[in-house]
Each structure stands twice: as C-alpha cells, then as structure tokens.
Coordinates of C-alpha atoms in Angstrom, one line a residue:
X1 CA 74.8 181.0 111.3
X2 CA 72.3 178.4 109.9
X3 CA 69.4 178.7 108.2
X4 CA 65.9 176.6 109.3
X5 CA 63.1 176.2 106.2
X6 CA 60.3 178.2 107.6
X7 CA 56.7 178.5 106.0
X8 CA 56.7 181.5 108.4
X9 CA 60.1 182.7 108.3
X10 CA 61.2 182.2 111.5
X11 CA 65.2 182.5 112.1
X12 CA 67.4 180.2 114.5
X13 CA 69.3 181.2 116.8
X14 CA 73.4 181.1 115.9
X15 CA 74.8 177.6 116.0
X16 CA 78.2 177.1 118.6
X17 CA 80.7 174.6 117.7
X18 CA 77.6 172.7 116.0
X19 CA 77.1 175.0 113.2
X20 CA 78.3 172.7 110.8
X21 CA 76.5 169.7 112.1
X22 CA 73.4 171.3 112.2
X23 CA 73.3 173.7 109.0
X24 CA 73.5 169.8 107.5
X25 CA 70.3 168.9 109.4
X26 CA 68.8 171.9 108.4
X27 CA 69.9 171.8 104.8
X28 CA 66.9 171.9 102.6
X29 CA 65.7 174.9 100.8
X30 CA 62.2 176.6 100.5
X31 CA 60.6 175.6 97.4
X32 CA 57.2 176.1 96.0
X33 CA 54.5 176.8 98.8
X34 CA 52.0 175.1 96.6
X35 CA 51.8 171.8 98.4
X36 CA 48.6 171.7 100.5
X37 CA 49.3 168.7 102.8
X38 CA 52.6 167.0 104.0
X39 CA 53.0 164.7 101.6
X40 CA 52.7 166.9 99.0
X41 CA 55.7 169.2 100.9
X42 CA 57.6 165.7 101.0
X43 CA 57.2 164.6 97.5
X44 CA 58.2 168.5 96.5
X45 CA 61.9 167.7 98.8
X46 CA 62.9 164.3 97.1
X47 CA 64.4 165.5 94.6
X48 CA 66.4 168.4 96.0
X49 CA 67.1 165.7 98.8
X50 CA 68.7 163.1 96.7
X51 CA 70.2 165.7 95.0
X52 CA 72.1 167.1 97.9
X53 CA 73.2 163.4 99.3
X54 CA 74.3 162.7 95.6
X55 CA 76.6 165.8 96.4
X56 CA 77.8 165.0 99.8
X57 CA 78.8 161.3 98.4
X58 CA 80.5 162.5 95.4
X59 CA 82.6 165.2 97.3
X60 CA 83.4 163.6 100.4
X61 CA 82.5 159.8 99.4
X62 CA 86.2 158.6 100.7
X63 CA 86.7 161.0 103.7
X64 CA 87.2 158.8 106.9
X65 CA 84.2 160.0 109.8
X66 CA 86.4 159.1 112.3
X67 CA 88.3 155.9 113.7
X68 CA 87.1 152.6 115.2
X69 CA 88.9 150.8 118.2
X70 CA 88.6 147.4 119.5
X71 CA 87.1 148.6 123.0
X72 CA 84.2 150.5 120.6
X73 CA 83.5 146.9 118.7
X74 CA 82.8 145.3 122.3
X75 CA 81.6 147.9 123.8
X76 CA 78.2 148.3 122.2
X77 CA 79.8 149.6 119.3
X78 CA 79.3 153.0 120.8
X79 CA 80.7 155.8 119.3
X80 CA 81.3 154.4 116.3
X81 CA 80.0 157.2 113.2
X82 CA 78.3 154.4 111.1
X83 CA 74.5 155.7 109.8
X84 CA 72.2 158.4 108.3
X85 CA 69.6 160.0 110.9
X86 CA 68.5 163.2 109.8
X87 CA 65.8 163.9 112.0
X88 CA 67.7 165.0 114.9
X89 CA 71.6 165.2 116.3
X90 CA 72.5 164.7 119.5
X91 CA 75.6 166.5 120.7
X92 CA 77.4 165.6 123.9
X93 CA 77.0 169.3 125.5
X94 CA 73.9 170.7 123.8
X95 CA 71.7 167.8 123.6
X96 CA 69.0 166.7 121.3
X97 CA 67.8 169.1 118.6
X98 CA 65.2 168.5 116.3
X99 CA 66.1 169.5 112.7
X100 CA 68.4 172.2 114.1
X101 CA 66.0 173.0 116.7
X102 CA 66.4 173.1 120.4
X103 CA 63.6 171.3 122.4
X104 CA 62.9 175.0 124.1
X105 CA 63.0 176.4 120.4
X106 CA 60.4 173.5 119.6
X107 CA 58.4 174.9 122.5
X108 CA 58.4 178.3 121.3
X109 CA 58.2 177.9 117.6
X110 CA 56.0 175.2 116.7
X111 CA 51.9 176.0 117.2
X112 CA 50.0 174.7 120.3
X113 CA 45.8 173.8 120.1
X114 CA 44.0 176.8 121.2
X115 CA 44.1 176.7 125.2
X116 CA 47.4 174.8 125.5
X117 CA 50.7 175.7 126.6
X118 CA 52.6 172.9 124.9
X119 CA 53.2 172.3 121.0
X120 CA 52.0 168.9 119.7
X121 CA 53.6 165.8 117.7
X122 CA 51.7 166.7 114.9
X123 CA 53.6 169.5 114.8
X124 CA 56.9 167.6 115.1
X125 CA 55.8 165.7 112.7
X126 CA 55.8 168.2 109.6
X127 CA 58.9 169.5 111.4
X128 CA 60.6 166.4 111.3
X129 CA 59.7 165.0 108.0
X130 CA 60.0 168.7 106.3
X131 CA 62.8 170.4 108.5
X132 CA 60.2 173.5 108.6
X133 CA 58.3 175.1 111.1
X134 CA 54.4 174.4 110.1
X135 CA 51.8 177.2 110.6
X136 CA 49.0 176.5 112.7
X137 CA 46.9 175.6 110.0
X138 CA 49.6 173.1 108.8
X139 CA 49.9 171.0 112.1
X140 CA 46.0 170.9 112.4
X141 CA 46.1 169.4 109.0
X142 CA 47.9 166.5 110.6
X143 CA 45.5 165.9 113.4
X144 CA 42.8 165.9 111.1
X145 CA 44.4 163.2 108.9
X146 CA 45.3 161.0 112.4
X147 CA 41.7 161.7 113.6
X148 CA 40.0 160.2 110.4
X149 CA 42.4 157.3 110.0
X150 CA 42.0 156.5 113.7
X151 CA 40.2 153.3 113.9
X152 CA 41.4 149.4 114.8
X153 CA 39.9 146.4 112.3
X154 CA 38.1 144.1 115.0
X155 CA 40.5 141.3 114.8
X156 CA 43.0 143.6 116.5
X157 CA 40.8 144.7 119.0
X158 CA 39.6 140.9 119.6
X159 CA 43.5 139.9 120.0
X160 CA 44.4 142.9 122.3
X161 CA 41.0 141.8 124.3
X162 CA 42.0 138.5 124.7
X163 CA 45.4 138.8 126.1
X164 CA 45.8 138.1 129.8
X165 CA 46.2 140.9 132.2
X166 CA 49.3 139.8 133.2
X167 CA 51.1 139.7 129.6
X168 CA 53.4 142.9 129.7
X169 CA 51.7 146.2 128.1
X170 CA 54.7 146.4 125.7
X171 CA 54.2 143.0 124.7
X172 CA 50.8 143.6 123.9
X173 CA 51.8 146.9 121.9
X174 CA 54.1 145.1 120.3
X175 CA 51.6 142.3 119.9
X176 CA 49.4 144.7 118.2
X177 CA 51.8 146.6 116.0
X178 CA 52.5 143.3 114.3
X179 CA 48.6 142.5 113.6
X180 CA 47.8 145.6 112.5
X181 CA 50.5 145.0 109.4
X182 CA 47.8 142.9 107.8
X183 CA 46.7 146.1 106.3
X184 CA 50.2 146.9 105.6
X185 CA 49.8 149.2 102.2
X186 CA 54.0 148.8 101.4
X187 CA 54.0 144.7 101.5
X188 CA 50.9 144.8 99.3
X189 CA 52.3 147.5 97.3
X190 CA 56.0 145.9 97.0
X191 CA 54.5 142.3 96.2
X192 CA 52.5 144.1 93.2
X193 CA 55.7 145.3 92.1
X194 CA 55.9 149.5 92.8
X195 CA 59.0 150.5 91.5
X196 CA 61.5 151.3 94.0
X197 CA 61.5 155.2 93.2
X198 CA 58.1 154.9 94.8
X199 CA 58.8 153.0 98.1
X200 CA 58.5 156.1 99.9
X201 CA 54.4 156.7 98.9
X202 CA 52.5 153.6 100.6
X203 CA 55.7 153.8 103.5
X204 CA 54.7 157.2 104.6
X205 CA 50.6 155.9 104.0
X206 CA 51.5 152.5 106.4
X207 CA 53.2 155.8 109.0
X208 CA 50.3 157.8 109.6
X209 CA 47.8 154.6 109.9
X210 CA 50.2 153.6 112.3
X211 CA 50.6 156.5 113.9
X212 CA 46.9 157.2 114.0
X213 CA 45.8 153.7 115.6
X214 CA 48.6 154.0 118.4
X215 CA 46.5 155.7 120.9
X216 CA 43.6 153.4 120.3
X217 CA 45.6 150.4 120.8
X218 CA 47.9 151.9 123.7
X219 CA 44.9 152.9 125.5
X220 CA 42.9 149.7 124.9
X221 CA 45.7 147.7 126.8
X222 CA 45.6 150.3 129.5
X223 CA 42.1 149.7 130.3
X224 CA 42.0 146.2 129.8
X225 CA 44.7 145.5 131.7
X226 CA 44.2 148.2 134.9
X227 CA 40.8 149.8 135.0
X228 CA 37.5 148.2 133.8
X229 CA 37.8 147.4 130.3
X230 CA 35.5 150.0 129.0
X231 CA 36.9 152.1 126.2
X232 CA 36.2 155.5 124.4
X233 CA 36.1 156.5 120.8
X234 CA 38.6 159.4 118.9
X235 CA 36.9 163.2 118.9
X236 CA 37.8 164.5 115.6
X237 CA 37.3 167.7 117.1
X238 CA 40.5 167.7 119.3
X239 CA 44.3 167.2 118.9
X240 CA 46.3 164.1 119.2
X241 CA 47.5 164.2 122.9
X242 CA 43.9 165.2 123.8
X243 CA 42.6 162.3 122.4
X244 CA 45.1 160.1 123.9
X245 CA 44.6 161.5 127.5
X246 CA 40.8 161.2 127.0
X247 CA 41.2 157.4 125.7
X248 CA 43.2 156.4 128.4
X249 CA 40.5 158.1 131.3
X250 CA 42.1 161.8 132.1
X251 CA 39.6 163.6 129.7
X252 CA 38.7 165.9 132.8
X253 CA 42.6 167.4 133.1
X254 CA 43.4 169.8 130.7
X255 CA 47.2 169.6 132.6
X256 CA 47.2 166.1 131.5
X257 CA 46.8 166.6 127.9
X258 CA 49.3 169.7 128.5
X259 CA 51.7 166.8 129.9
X260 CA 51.1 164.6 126.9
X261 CA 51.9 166.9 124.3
X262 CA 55.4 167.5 125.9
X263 CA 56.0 163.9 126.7
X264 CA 55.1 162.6 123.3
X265 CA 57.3 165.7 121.7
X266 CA 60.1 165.0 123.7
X267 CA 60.8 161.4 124.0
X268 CA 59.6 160.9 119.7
X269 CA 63.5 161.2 118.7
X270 CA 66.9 160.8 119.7
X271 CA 69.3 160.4 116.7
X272 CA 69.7 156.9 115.6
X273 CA 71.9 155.4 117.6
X274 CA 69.7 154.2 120.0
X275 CA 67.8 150.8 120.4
X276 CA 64.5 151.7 119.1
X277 CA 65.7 154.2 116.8
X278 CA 68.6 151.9 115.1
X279 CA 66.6 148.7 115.0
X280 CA 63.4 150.0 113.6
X281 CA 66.3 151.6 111.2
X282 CA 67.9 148.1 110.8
X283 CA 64.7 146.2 110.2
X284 CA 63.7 148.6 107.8
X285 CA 66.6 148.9 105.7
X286 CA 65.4 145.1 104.9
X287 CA 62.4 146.4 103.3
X288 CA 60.2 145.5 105.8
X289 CA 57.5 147.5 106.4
X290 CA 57.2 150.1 108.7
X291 CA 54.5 147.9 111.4
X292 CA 56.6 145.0 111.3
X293 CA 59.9 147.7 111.5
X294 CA 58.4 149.7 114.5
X295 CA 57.1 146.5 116.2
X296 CA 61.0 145.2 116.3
X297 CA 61.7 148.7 117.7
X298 CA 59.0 148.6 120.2
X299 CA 60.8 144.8 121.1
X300 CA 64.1 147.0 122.1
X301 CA 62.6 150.1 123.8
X302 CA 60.8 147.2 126.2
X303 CA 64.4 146.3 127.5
X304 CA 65.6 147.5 130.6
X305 CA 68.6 149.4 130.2
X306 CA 66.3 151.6 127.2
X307 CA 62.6 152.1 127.8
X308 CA 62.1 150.8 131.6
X309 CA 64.5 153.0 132.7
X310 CA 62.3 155.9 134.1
X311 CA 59.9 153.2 135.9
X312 CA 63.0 152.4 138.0
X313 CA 63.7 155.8 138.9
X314 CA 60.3 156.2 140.2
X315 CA 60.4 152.8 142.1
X316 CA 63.8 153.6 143.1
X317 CA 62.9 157.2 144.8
X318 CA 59.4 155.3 146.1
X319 CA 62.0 153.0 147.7
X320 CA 64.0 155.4 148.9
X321 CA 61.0 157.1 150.7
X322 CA 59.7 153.6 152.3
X323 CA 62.8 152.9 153.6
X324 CA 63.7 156.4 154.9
X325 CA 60.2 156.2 156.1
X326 CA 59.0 159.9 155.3
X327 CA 58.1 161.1 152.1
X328 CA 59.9 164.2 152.6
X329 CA 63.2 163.2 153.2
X330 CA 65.8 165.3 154.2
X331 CA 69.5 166.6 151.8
X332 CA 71.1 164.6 154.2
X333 CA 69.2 161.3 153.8
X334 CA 68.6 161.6 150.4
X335 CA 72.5 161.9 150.3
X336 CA 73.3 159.2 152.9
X337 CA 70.5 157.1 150.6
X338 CA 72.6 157.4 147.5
X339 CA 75.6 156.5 148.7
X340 CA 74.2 153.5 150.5
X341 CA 73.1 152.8 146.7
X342 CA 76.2 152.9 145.3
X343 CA 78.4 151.5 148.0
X344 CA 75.8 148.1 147.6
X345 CA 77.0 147.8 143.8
X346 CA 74.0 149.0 142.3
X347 CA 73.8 152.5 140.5
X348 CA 71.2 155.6 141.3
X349 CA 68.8 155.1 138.5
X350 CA 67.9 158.2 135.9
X351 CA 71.5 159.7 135.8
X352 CA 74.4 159.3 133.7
X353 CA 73.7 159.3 129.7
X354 CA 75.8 156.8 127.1
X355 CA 76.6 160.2 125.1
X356 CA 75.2 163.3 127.0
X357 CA 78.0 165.2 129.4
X358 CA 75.1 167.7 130.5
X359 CA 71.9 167.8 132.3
X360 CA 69.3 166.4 129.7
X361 CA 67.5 169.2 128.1
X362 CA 64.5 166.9 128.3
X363 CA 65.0 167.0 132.1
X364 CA 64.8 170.0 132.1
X365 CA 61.7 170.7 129.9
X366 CA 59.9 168.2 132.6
X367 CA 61.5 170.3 135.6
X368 CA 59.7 173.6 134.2
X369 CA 56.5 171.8 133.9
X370 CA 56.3 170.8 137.3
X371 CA 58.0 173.7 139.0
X372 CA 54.5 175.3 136.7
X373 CA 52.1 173.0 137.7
X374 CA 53.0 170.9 140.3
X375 CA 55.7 172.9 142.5
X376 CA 54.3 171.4 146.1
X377 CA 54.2 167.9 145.2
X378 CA 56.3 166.0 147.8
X379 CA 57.5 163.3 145.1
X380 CA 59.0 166.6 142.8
X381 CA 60.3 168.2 145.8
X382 CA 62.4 165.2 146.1
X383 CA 63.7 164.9 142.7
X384 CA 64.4 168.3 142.9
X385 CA 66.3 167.5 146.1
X386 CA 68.0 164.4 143.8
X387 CA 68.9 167.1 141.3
X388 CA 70.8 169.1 144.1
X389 CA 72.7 166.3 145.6
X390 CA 73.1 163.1 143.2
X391 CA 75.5 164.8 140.9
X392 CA 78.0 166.3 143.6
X393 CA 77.8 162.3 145.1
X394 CA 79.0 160.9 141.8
X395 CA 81.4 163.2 140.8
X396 CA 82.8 162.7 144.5
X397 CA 82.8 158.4 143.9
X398 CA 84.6 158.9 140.6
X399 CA 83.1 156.4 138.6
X400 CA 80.1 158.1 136.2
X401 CA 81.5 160.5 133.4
X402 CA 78.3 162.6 133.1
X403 CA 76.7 162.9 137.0
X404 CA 73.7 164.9 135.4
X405 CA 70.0 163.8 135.4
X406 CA 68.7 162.0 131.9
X407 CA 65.0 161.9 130.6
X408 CA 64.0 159.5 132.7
X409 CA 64.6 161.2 136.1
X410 CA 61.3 163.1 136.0
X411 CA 58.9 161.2 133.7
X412 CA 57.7 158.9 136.3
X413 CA 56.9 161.6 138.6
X414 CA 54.8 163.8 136.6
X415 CA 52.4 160.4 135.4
X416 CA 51.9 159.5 138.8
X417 CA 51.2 162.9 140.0
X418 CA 48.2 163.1 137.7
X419 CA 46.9 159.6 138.9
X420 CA 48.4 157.7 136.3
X421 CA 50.5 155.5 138.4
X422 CA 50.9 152.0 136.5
X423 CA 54.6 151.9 136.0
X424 CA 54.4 149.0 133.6
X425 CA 52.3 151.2 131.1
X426 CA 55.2 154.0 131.1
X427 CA 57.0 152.5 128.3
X428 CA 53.8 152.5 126.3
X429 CA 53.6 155.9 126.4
X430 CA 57.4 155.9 125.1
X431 CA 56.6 153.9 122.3
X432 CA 53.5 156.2 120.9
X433 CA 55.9 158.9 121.4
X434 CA 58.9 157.0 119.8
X435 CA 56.8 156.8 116.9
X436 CA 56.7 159.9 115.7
X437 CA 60.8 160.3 115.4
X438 CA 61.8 156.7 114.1
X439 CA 58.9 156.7 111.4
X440 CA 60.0 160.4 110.1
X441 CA 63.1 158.8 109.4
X442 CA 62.1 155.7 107.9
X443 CA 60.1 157.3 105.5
X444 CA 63.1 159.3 104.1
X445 CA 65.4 156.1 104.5
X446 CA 62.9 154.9 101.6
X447 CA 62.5 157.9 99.7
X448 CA 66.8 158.3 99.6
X449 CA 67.2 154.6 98.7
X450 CA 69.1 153.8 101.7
X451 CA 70.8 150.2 101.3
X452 CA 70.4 147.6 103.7
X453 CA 72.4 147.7 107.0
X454 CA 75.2 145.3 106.9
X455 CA 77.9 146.0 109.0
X456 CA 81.4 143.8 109.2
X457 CA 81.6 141.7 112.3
X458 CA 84.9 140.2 113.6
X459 CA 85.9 137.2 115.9
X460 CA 88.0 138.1 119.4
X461 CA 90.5 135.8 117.4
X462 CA 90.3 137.3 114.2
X463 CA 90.8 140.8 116.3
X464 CA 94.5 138.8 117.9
X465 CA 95.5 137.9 114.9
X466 CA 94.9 141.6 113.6
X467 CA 97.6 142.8 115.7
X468 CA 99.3 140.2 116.9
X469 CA 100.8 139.7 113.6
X470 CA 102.3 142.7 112.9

C-alpha cells in the first residue's frame, strides 16, 4: 500500500507492481494544516522535500537506474532513465497518474464547481505542487488567485492584435508567452541578487501570472484570428475552464465548460520525458524564467509528431469520411480504409504511444464523456467504430507495438462537436492545459536546487571506436 497526503484523509487504492514507484511520488507527509494558501502549503514542504532527496542521494547516490544502448542514443534517447519529474509517472501498462493518482481517481477525488461534473486544474494544481487532495475551499482559493491576476499589459494585447491572421495560433501563443516575460518577477528578482534558497518564491509568483493570463491570451488569438475580433473580460465569479469557454464564445454550454475542465486536467502532465515537458525542464534548469521556459516548451508541443497530433486524427477520420463518401461508414470500410492507410506508407493517426502498451487512460476519460453527452454524434460513432477495428488491423500488419488508441484519438472530436472546429487552435488548448503540469514542476526544480541539464553527447565515430577497440 501507499499513502497519498490528504487535507481530507482520503486513502488510495493499493498500488500493483508500481507501488514502489508511486509511494515515491507520493512521499511527503502531512505537516501543520496552518498554511492558508498554496504557497504557504509549499513553503511548509521544502524543507521535508530536500530533506528526503538529501536521503535518496546519500543512500542510493551510486546505484545504476538502468543501462544505456547505442540504438537508445539515436533513437530519441528514449528510454533512457536520466531526470527528476515528480509530478506524475507514466507506466507502460497503467498510464499516467498524477501524484499517485489515477486520472479516474482525479475525477472522483478532487472537487468540482457547484453544477459540474468534472474537477478543475486548479484543483490539479494544489494536487500537483502539494501531492494532496485540496478541499473545496482549497481549489476555489486558486481560482480566486487566477481570477484577480487575470489581466494582459496593453503592449501584449497590441502585439497579439497586430499579428496577421495567417501566423500560426501557437506562434502567436508562443509569441505572447515571450512578451509577457517583461514582467517577469524571477529575472528582476535574480538580477537584484535573491539568494538561490529563494529562487522558488518569485518562480512560483511568474507561474500563476502566467497561468492566469493564458486564457486571455489563448482566447484573444482565437478571436482575432477566426471570429470577429471582439473579446470578453474574466468573471471573478466563476472557475477557470468557465472562464476560458466564455472567452473563447461557448459561455451559453455548460457541457463545454464541463469539456474544458477535463481537457485542461488531462492533457496538463505527462512525466518529463516528453517535448514540452523536458524542454521547458531543460530551459529552465538554465535559470531562465518560467515565460521564457514555457514559451520554448510551447515551441516543441507546436511540432507535429507532439501537439498537432490530434488535429490529424480528426482530419484523417474527416478524410476517411469524404472519401468513403458517407459519414457513417461501415466496420468494413472503416477496416478496408485503414489498411488502404497503411499499405500507402503512411500510418493511422492517434494510435500507438512511444511508452504506453495500453489503451490511454486519457482515451478513455474522453470516451466516457461522449458516450455521456454526445452518444449519437456520427463523428464519435466512428471513432468508436476506429476503437473496435484499428487495433485488431495493426496487430494483424505486425509493425506497431502498442495498437491501442492515445490521447489524441478523441480530442478533436469532442471540440468540433461543440462547434469549435478550428483545428489549428487545438494545440492552443494543449498548451493552456500543459501549463499547469510543466510549471508545478518547474517550481519544485527551483525550490530542490536542481542543476542545469547537461547531458554527454557522443560522435557515431567516437561510438566505433567505443567498441571497435576492444
């Protein structure tokens, strides 16, 4: 069994072969329950923190974490056990967790705004950066500290509203991200001289700004670049993902909030080996703060083969239907369609996973929504259908090691469902959600003193003479 750090006492279910594993991420004990906001909570868990990595290092300093091959060094260098992320573990089999936590355990445990029926990031938030499960009162204390720090400085908004329409959303996020680190309180903070025992303070100050002017700057780009250009203002009265659906023009759909909260909980963190996750870890580890740190993440996520994976899927099933000429197709087609797909070189998009063996439990979480609130939708009916077939198909051509559905084979189809059907503004939403994971984590990579990320590189003839030699 593991233990979880509850402020109301809640008990996790017992750990399988991860027990171990996630006993570490769950690690910290209850202390005083004096703190009134989370960053009193952190500033309470430094100490025991560095305590218990002071501890880890000293007893198991020089123990190997497991070997390194040539293939791993050019093959992405995945694999390879090589950084910190305490935030979340994901296990081939089980998926992500969150502190220990499953994501239907987030569902159930965490606190959801009167009237929804999802939790919400600011509830991830204290569980992320705190490893405990916040009370209500708790997680509204977070969306009243975004609410009041939710505003732009009108140079941003000038430079957002003079960027051409056809300059990429996630350039212009990215774009932004960067400005806004004018009012960066870590570089004025570090160029004062704070001592570095300290770093963690304006960090965690510059991470909910950020987080806080995310939906303002996310949604300005949406409606400058595909409605009219008019924009709303933050209610102080609602939570996060409300505020973000009424910004962007969905204030009407209380479903649409509902599908906010789980997509920004969801997609906010999945360990630290990914591109968004490890370079906003690499540029940080530089001292840079966490704008210009996130902005280099958001740079990653904006690549293909990471963030613009789940507009393919959707264009790719659009595709299918155009060219099948139905949007109902048949098991049959859809299977004749996929191996068409793969026969022409190309792969079915949203399936396979570079570490999970298992249906994504993020999937899945999307899967129950819509079989909730969308179950006749024709475009769900046929990823439903996908679900059915596509795995048997790869499995039978022999070439994919996990056949199962990822995150992004049901994103797509829930946004355009509720009318929001610009695919190039899907990896926006990924990067307000990535947010909330990557700038937990940084703050603790500053309040632990992590070192900066240099890893040894090699030459392909410095890897010959390695073992050519002997």
């Amino acid at each position: 069994m593991f233990a979880l750090r509850s402020t109301t006492a809640a008990s996790v279910r017992s750990a399988s072969k991860l027990a171990p594993a996630l006993a570490a991420l769950a690690r910290f004990k209850s202390t005083s329950s004096s703190a009134t906001s989370l960053k009193q909570r952190v500033e309470q868990l430094i100490p025991e923190k560095n305590a218990e990595v002071k501890e880890v290092k000293q007893k198991y300093g020089d123990r190997v974490l497991g070997e390194t091959t040539v293939n791993m060094a050019y093959g992405g260098m995945r694999g390879i056990k090589g950084m910190i992320w305490d935030t979340s573990l994901l296990d081939a089999d089980e998926g992500i967790r969150f502190r220990g936590l499953s994501i239907p355990e987030v569902q159930q445990q965490l606190p959801k705004p009167k009237g929804a029926t999802e939790t919400t990031p600011e509830a991830l938030f204290w569980l992320l950066l705190t490893g405990e499960i916040p009370t209500a009162a708790q997680a509204q204390s977070i969306t009243d500290e975004l609410n009041s720090r939710a505003s732009l400085p009108q140079f941003v908004i000038d430079l957002i509203d003079r960027c051409p329409s056809t300059l990429h959303p996630m350039s212009q996020l990215s774009l932004a991200v960067n400005a806004l680190q004018h009012d960066s309180q870590f570089a004025k903070a570090y160029h004062a001289g704070i001592n570095r025992k300290d770093y963690w303070d304006p960090v965690f100050e510059d991470s909910l700004d950020l987080l806080a002017k995310l939906p303002l700057v996310a949604s300005r780009i949406y409606r400058n670049v595909f409605k009219d250009g008019k924009h709303g203002s933050v209610d102080a009265s609602v939570d996060y993902s409300q505020n973000f659906a009424n910004l962007l023009g969905f204030a009407e759909n209380a479903e649409f909030a509902d599908l906010m909260r789980l997509y920004l909980v969801i997609h906010s963190d999945h360990d630290g080996g990914n591109v968004s996750a490890h370079t906003t870890h690499l540029v940080g580890s530089a001292l840079s703060d966490p704008y210009l740190s996130f902005a280099a993440g958001l740079n990653g996520l904006a690549g293909p083969l990471h963030g613009l994976a789940n507009q393919e899927v959707l264009r790719w099933i659009i595709k299918m239907q155009e060219e099948i000429g139905t949007d109902t197709p048949t098991e049959d087609q859809i299977r004749e369609y996929c191996w068409a797909t793969l026969n022409s070189g190309r792969v079915v998009p949203g399936y396979g996973h570079a570490v999970l063996r298992k249906t994504d439990p993020r999937y899945m979480a999307q899967r129950e929504f819509a079989q909730k609130n969308l179950p006749e939708d024709n475009l769900f009916k046929t990823v439903s259908a996908l679900y059915k077939i596509v795995p048997g198909v790869l499995t039978e051509h022999g070439k994919t090691k996990n056949p199962w559905p990822n995150v992004d084979a049901h994103s797509g189809v829930l946004l355009r469902h509720y009318g929001l059907v610009e695919q190039d503004f899907y990896t926006v939403l990924f990067g307000v959600s990535r947010a909330f994971g990557v700038l937990s984590q940084l703050i603790w990579d500053r309040a632990l003193g992590f070192s900066i990320e240099r890893p040894k590189s090699l030459t392909t003839e410095s890897i010959r003479a390695m073992f050519e030699k002997k």
